[in-house]
CSV table of C-alpha atoms and ligand atoms in Angstrom, one decimal:
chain,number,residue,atom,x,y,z
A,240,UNK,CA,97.2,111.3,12.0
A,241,UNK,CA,93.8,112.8,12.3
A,242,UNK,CA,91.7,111.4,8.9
A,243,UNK,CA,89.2,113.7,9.1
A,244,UNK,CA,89.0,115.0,5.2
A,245,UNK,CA,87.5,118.0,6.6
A,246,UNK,CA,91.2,119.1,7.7
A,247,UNK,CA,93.3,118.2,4.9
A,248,UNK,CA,91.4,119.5,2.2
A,249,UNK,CA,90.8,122.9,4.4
A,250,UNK,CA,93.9,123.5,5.6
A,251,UNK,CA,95.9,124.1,3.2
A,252,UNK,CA,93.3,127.5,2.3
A,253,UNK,CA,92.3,128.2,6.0
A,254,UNK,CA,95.7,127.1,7.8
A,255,UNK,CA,97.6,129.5,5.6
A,256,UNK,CA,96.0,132.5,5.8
A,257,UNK,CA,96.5,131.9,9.9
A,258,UNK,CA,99.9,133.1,11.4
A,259,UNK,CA,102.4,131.0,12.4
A,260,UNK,CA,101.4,130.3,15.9
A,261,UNK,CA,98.1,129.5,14.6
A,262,UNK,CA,99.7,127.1,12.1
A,263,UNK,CA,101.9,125.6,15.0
A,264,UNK,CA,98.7,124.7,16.8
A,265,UNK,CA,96.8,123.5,13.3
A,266,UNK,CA,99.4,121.0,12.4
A,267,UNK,CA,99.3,119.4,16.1
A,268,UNK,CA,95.6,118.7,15.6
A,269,UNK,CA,97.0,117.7,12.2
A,270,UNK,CA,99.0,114.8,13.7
A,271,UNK,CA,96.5,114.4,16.4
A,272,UNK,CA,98.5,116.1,19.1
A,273,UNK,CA,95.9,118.9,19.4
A,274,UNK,CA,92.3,118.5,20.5
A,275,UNK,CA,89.4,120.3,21.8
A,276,UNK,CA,85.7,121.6,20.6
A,277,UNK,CA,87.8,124.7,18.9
A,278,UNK,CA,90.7,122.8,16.4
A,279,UNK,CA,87.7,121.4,13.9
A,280,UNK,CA,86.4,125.4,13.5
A,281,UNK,CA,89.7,126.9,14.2
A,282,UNK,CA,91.6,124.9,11.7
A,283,UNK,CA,89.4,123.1,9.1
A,284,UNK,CA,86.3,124.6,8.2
A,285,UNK,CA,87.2,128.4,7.7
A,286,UNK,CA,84.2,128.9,10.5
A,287,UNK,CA,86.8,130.9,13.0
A,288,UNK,CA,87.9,134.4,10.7
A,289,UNK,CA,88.9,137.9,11.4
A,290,UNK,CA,92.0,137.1,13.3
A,291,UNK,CA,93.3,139.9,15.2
A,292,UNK,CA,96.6,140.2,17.9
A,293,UNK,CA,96.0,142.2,20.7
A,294,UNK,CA,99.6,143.0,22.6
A,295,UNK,CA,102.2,143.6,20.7
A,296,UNK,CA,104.1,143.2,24.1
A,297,UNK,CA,102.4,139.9,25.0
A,298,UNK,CA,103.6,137.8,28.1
A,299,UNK,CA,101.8,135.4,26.5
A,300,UNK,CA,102.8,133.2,23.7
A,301,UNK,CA,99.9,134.5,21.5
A,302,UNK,CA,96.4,136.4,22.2
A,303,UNK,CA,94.4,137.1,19.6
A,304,UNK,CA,90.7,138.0,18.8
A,305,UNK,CA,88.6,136.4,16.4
A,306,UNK,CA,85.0,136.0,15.3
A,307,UNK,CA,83.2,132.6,15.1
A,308,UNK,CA,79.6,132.8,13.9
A,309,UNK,CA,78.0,135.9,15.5
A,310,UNK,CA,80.8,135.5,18.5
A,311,UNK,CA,83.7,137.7,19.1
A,312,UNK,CA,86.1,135.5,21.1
A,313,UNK,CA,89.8,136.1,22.5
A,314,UNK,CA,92.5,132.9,22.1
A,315,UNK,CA,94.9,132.8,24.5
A,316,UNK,CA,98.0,130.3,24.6
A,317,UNK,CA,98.7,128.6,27.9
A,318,UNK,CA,102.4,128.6,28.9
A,319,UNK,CA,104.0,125.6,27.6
A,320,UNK,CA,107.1,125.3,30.3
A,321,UNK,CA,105.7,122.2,32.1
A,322,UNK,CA,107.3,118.7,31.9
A,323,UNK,CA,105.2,115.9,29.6
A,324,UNK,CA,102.7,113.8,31.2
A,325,UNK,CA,103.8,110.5,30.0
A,326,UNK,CA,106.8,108.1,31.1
A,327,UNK,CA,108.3,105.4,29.6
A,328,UNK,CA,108.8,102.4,31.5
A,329,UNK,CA,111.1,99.4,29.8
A,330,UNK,CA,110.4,101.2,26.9
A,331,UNK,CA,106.2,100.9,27.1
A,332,UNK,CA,104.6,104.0,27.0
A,333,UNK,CA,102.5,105.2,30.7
A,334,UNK,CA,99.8,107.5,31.7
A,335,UNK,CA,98.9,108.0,35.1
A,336,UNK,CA,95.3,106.1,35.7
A,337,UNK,CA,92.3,107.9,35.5
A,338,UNK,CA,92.0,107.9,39.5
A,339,UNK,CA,95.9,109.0,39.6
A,340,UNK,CA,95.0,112.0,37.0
A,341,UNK,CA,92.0,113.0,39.4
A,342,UNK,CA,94.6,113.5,42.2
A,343,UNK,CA,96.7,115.2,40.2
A,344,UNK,CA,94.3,117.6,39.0
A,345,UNK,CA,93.1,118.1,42.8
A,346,UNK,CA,97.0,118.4,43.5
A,347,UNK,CA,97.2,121.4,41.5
A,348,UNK,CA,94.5,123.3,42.4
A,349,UNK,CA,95.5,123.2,45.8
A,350,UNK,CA,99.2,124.0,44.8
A,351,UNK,CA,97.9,127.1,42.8
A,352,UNK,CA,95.4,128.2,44.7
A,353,UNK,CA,95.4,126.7,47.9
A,354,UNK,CA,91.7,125.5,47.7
A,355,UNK,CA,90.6,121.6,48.1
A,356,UNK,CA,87.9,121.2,45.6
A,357,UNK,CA,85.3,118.3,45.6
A,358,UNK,CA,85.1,114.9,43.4
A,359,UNK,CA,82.7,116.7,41.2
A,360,UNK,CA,84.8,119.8,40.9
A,361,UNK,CA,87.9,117.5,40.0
A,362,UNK,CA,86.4,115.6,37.8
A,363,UNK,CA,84.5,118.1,35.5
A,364,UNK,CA,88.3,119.8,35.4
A,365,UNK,CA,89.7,116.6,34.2
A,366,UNK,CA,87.5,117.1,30.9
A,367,UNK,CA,88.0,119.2,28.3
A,368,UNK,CA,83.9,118.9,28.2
A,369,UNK,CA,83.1,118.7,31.7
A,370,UNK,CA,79.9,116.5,31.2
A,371,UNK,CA,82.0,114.2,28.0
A,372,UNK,CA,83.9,111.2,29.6
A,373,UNK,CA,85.9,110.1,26.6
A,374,UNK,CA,86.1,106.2,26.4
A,375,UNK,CA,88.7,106.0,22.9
A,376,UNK,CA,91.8,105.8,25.1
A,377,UNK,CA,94.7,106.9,22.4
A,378,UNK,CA,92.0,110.3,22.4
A,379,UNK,CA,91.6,110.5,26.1
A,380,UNK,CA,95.5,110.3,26.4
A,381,UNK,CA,95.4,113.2,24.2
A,382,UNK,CA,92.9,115.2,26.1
A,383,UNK,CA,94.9,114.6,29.5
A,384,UNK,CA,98.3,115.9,27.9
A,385,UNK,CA,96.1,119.1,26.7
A,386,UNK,CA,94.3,119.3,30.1
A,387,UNK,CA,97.8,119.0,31.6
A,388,UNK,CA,99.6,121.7,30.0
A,389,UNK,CA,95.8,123.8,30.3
A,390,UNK,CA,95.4,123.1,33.9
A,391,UNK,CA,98.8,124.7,34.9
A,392,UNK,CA,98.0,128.0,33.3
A,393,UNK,CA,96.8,130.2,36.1
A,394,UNK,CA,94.4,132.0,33.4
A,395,UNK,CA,92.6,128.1,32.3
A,396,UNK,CA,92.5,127.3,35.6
A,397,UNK,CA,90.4,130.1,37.0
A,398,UNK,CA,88.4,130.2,34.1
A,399,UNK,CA,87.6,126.6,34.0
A,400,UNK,CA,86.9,126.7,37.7
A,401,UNK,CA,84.9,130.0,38.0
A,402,UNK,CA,83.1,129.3,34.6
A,403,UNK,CA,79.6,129.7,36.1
A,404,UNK,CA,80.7,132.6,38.6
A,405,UNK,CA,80.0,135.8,36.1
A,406,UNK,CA,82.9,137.4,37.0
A,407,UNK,CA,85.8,136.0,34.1
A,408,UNK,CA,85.2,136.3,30.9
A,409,UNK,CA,83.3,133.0,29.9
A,410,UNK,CA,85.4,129.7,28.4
A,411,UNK,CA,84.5,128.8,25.2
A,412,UNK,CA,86.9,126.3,24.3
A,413,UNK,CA,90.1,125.3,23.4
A,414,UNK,CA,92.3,123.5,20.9
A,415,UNK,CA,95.5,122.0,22.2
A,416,UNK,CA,97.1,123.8,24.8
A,417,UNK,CA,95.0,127.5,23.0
A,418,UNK,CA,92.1,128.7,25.0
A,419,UNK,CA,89.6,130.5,23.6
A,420,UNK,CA,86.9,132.7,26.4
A,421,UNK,CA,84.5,135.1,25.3
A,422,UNK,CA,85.3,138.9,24.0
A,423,UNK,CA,84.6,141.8,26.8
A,424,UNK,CA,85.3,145.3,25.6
A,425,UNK,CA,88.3,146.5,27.4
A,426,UNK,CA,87.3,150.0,29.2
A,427,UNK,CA,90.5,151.6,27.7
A,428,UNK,CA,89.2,151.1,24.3
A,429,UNK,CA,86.1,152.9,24.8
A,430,UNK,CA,86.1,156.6,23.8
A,431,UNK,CA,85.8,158.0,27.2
A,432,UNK,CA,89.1,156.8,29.1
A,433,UNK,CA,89.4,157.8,32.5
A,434,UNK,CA,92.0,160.3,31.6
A,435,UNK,CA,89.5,162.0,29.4
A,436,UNK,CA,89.9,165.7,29.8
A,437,UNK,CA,86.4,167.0,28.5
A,438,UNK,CA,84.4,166.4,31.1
A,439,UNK,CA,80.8,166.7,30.6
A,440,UNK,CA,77.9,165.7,32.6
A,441,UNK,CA,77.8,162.3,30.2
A,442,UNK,CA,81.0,161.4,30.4
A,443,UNK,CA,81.6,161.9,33.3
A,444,UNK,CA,78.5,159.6,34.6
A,445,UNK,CA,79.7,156.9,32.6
A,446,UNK,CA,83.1,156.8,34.4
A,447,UNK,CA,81.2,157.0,37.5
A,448,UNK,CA,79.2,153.8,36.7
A,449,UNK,CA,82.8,151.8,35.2
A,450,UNK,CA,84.2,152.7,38.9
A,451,UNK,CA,81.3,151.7,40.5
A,452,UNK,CA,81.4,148.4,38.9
A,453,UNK,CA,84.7,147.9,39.4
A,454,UNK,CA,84.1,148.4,42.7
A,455,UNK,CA,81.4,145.4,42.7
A,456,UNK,CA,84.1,143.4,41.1
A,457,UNK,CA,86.0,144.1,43.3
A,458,UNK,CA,83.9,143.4,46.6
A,459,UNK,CA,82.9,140.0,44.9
A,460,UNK,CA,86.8,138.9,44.4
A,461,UNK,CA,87.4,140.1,48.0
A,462,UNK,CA,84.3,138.3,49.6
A,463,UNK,CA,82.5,135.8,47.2
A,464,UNK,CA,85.2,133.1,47.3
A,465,UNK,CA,87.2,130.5,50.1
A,466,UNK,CA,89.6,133.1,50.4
A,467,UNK,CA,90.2,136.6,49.0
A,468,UNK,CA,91.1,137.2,45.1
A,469,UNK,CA,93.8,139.6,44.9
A,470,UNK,CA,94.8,141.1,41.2
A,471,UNK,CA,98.8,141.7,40.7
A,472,UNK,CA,98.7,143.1,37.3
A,473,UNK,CA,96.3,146.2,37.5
A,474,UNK,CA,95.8,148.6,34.1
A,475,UNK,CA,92.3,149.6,32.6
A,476,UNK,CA,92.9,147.6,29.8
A,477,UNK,CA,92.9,144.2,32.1
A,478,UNK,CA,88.9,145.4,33.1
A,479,UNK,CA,86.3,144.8,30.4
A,480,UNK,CA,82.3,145.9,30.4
A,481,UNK,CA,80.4,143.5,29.2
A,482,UNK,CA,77.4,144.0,26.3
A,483,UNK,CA,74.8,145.0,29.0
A,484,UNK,CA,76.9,147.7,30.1
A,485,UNK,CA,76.3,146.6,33.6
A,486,UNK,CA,79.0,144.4,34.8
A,487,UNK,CA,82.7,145.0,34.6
A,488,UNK,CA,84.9,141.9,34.7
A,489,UNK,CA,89.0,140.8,34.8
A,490,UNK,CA,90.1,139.7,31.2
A,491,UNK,CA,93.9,138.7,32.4
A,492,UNK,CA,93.9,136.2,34.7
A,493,UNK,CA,97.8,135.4,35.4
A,494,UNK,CA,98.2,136.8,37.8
A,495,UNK,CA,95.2,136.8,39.6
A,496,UNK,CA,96.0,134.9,42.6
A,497,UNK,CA,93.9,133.6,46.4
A,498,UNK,CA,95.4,136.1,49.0
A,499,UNK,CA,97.3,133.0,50.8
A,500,UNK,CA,99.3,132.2,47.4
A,501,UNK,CA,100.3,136.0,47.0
A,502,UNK,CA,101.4,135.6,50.5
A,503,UNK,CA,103.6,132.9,49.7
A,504,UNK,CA,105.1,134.8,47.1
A,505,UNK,CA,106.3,137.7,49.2
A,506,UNK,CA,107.5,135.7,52.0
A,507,UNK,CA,109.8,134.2,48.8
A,508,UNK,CA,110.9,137.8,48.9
A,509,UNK,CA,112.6,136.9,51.8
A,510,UNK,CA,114.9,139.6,53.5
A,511,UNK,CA,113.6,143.2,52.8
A,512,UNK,CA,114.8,147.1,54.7
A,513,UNK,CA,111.2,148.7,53.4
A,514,UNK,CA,108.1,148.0,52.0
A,515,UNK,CA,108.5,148.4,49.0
A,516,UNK,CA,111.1,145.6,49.0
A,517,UNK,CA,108.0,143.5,49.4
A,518,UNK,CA,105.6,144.2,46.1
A,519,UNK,CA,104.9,141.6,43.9
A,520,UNK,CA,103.9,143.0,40.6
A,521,UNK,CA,101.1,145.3,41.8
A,522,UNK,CA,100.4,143.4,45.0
A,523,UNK,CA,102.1,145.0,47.9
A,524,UNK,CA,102.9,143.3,51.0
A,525,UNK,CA,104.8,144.7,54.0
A,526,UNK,CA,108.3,144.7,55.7
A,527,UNK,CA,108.0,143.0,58.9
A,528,UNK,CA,111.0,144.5,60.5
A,529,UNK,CA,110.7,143.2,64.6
A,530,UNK,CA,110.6,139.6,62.6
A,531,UNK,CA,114.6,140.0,61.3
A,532,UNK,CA,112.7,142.0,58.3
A,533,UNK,CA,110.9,139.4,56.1
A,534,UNK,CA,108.6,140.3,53.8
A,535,UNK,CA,104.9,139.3,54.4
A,536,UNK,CA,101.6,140.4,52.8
B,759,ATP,N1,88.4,138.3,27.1
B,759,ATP,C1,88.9,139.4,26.5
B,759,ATP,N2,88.1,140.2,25.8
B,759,ATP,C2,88.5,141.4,25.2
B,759,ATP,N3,89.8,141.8,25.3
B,759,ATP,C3,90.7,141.0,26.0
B,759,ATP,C4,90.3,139.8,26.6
B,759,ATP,N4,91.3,139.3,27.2
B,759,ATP,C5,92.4,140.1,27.0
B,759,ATP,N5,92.0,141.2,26.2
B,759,ATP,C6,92.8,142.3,25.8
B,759,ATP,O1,94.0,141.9,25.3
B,759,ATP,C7,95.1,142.5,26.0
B,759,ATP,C8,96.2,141.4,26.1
B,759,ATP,O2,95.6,140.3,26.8
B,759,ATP,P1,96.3,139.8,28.2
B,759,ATP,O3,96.4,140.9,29.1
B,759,ATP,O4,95.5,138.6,28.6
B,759,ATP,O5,97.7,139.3,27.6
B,759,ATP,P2,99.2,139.8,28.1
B,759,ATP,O6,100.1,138.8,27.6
B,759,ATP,O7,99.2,140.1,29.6
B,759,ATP,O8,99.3,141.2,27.3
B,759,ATP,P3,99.6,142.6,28.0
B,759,ATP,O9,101.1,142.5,28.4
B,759,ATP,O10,99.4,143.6,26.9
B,759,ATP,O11,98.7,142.8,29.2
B,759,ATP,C9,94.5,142.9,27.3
B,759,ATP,O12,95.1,144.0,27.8
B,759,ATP,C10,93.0,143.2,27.0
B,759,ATP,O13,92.8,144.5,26.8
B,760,MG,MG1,97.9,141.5,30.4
């Protein structure tokens, strides 16, 4: 149990106002099972307010918006399906070494997005604060199983490792397996859409510039990196301009994926008659039919 009298006398007022996935999460830093820079403001001090959901129709377990300070941030829940990090042997308790947990963390990188990353890279990834080694080892078992469930989401992953490209929006921090990046104003929301049917002069610049800019994003995605970016889950809403008005970037990561994974995923495809037996969500690959018709991107 946490003893932090912070949290028990707080949570009862701030915990409760939360909803229940929020609560979920507050009573696993409650028992200790939830850490990370974000629990403290999230859960005890009433410092995180003006919680908000954003998709009704969420693939995600929860994503909300909320306000901390003078900073509009968006939680998002990392998907929970992976197997525990710990074993028991004879009974006694195990976590993989700290040299065992690098390669792991190396391991999945590669396995998600085909990329070897440095020593460095690995090890800043293997922190919930990338410069913060934690020496209490009950807490730095803690921070591994959180890093563990974190690391596997596609979404953490890129933002943790892209987190000084300016191209996702920016992580903040997390508590347990909740992430929390920085709020970008999704274009849909603004009141010129690109369906907007009064077209004047104004207007119709500012769509201009947003399409621009989206086109710099998406140059950047297609050349900046070790191999091509390619987004499978395209609608306005997934673009957001940031407060400068001058960059546009990708708020869902999911299923953002390097151009040699989403190839892997439509060769699962397997047998196909047409192309359009070869799509993965909105990434489209193509019916090789002189090679006994297998789908490839
Ligand atoms: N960083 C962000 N800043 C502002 N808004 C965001 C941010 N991330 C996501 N959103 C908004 O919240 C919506 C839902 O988030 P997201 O797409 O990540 O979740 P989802 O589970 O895929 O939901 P949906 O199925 O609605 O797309 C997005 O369509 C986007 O408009
Ligand atoms: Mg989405």
């Amino acid at each position: 149990m946490i003893n932090d009298k912070r949290y028990s006398t707080a949570y009862g007022v701030t915990a409760n106002k939360h909803p229940p996935h929020i609560k979920k999460q507050c009573t696993k830093f409650a028992n200790g099972f939830a850490i990370g820079s974000l629990c403290i403001p999230l859960c005890s001090t009433q410092d995180i307010q003006t919680i908000t959901c954003h998709s009704f129709q969420s693939t995600k377990e929860a994503v909300f918006s909320a306000e901390w300070h003078d900073t509009k941030l968006v939680f998002k829940s990392a998907t929970s399906y992976v197997n525990v990090l710990h074993w028991y042997d004879n009974g006694e308790l195990k976590y993989p070494s700290e040299r065992d947990f690098l390669y792991t963390v190396k391991a999945i990188v590669k396995n998600k997005i085909n990329m070897n990353i440095s020593h460095d890279t690995a090890q800043k990834l293997a922190r919930l604060k990338p410069s913060y080694q934690e020496i209490n080892l009950s807490k730095r078992r803690r921070e591994m199983d959180n890093l563990w469930v974190l690391l596997q989401d596609n979404e953490y992953l890129l933002s943790a490792l892209y987190a000084e490209r300016d191209i996702f929006p920016q992580l903040l921090g997390t508590c347990g397996t909740y992430f929390a990046v920085e709020f970008v104003e999704p274009i849909e929301s603004s009141p010129t859409t690109f369906l907007s049917i009064s077209d004047n002069r104004k207007e119709w610049g500012r769509r201009l510039k947003i399409a621009l800019l989206i086109l710099e994003l998406l140059d950047e995605l297609e050349t900046g990196f070790h191999e091509p970016y390619h987004l499978c889950d395209i609608k306005l809403e997934h673009f957001g301009l940031t407060k400068s008005g001058n960059k546009v970037k990708f708020l869902d990561l999911v299923s953002v994926y390097s151009k040699s994974i989403v190839g892997a995923i439509i060769r699962q495809i397997g047998a196909c008659q047409k192309d359009e037996d070869c799509e993965y969500l909105d990434c489209r690959g193509k019916c090789e039919k002189k090679r006994d018709n297998v789908a490839l991107l």
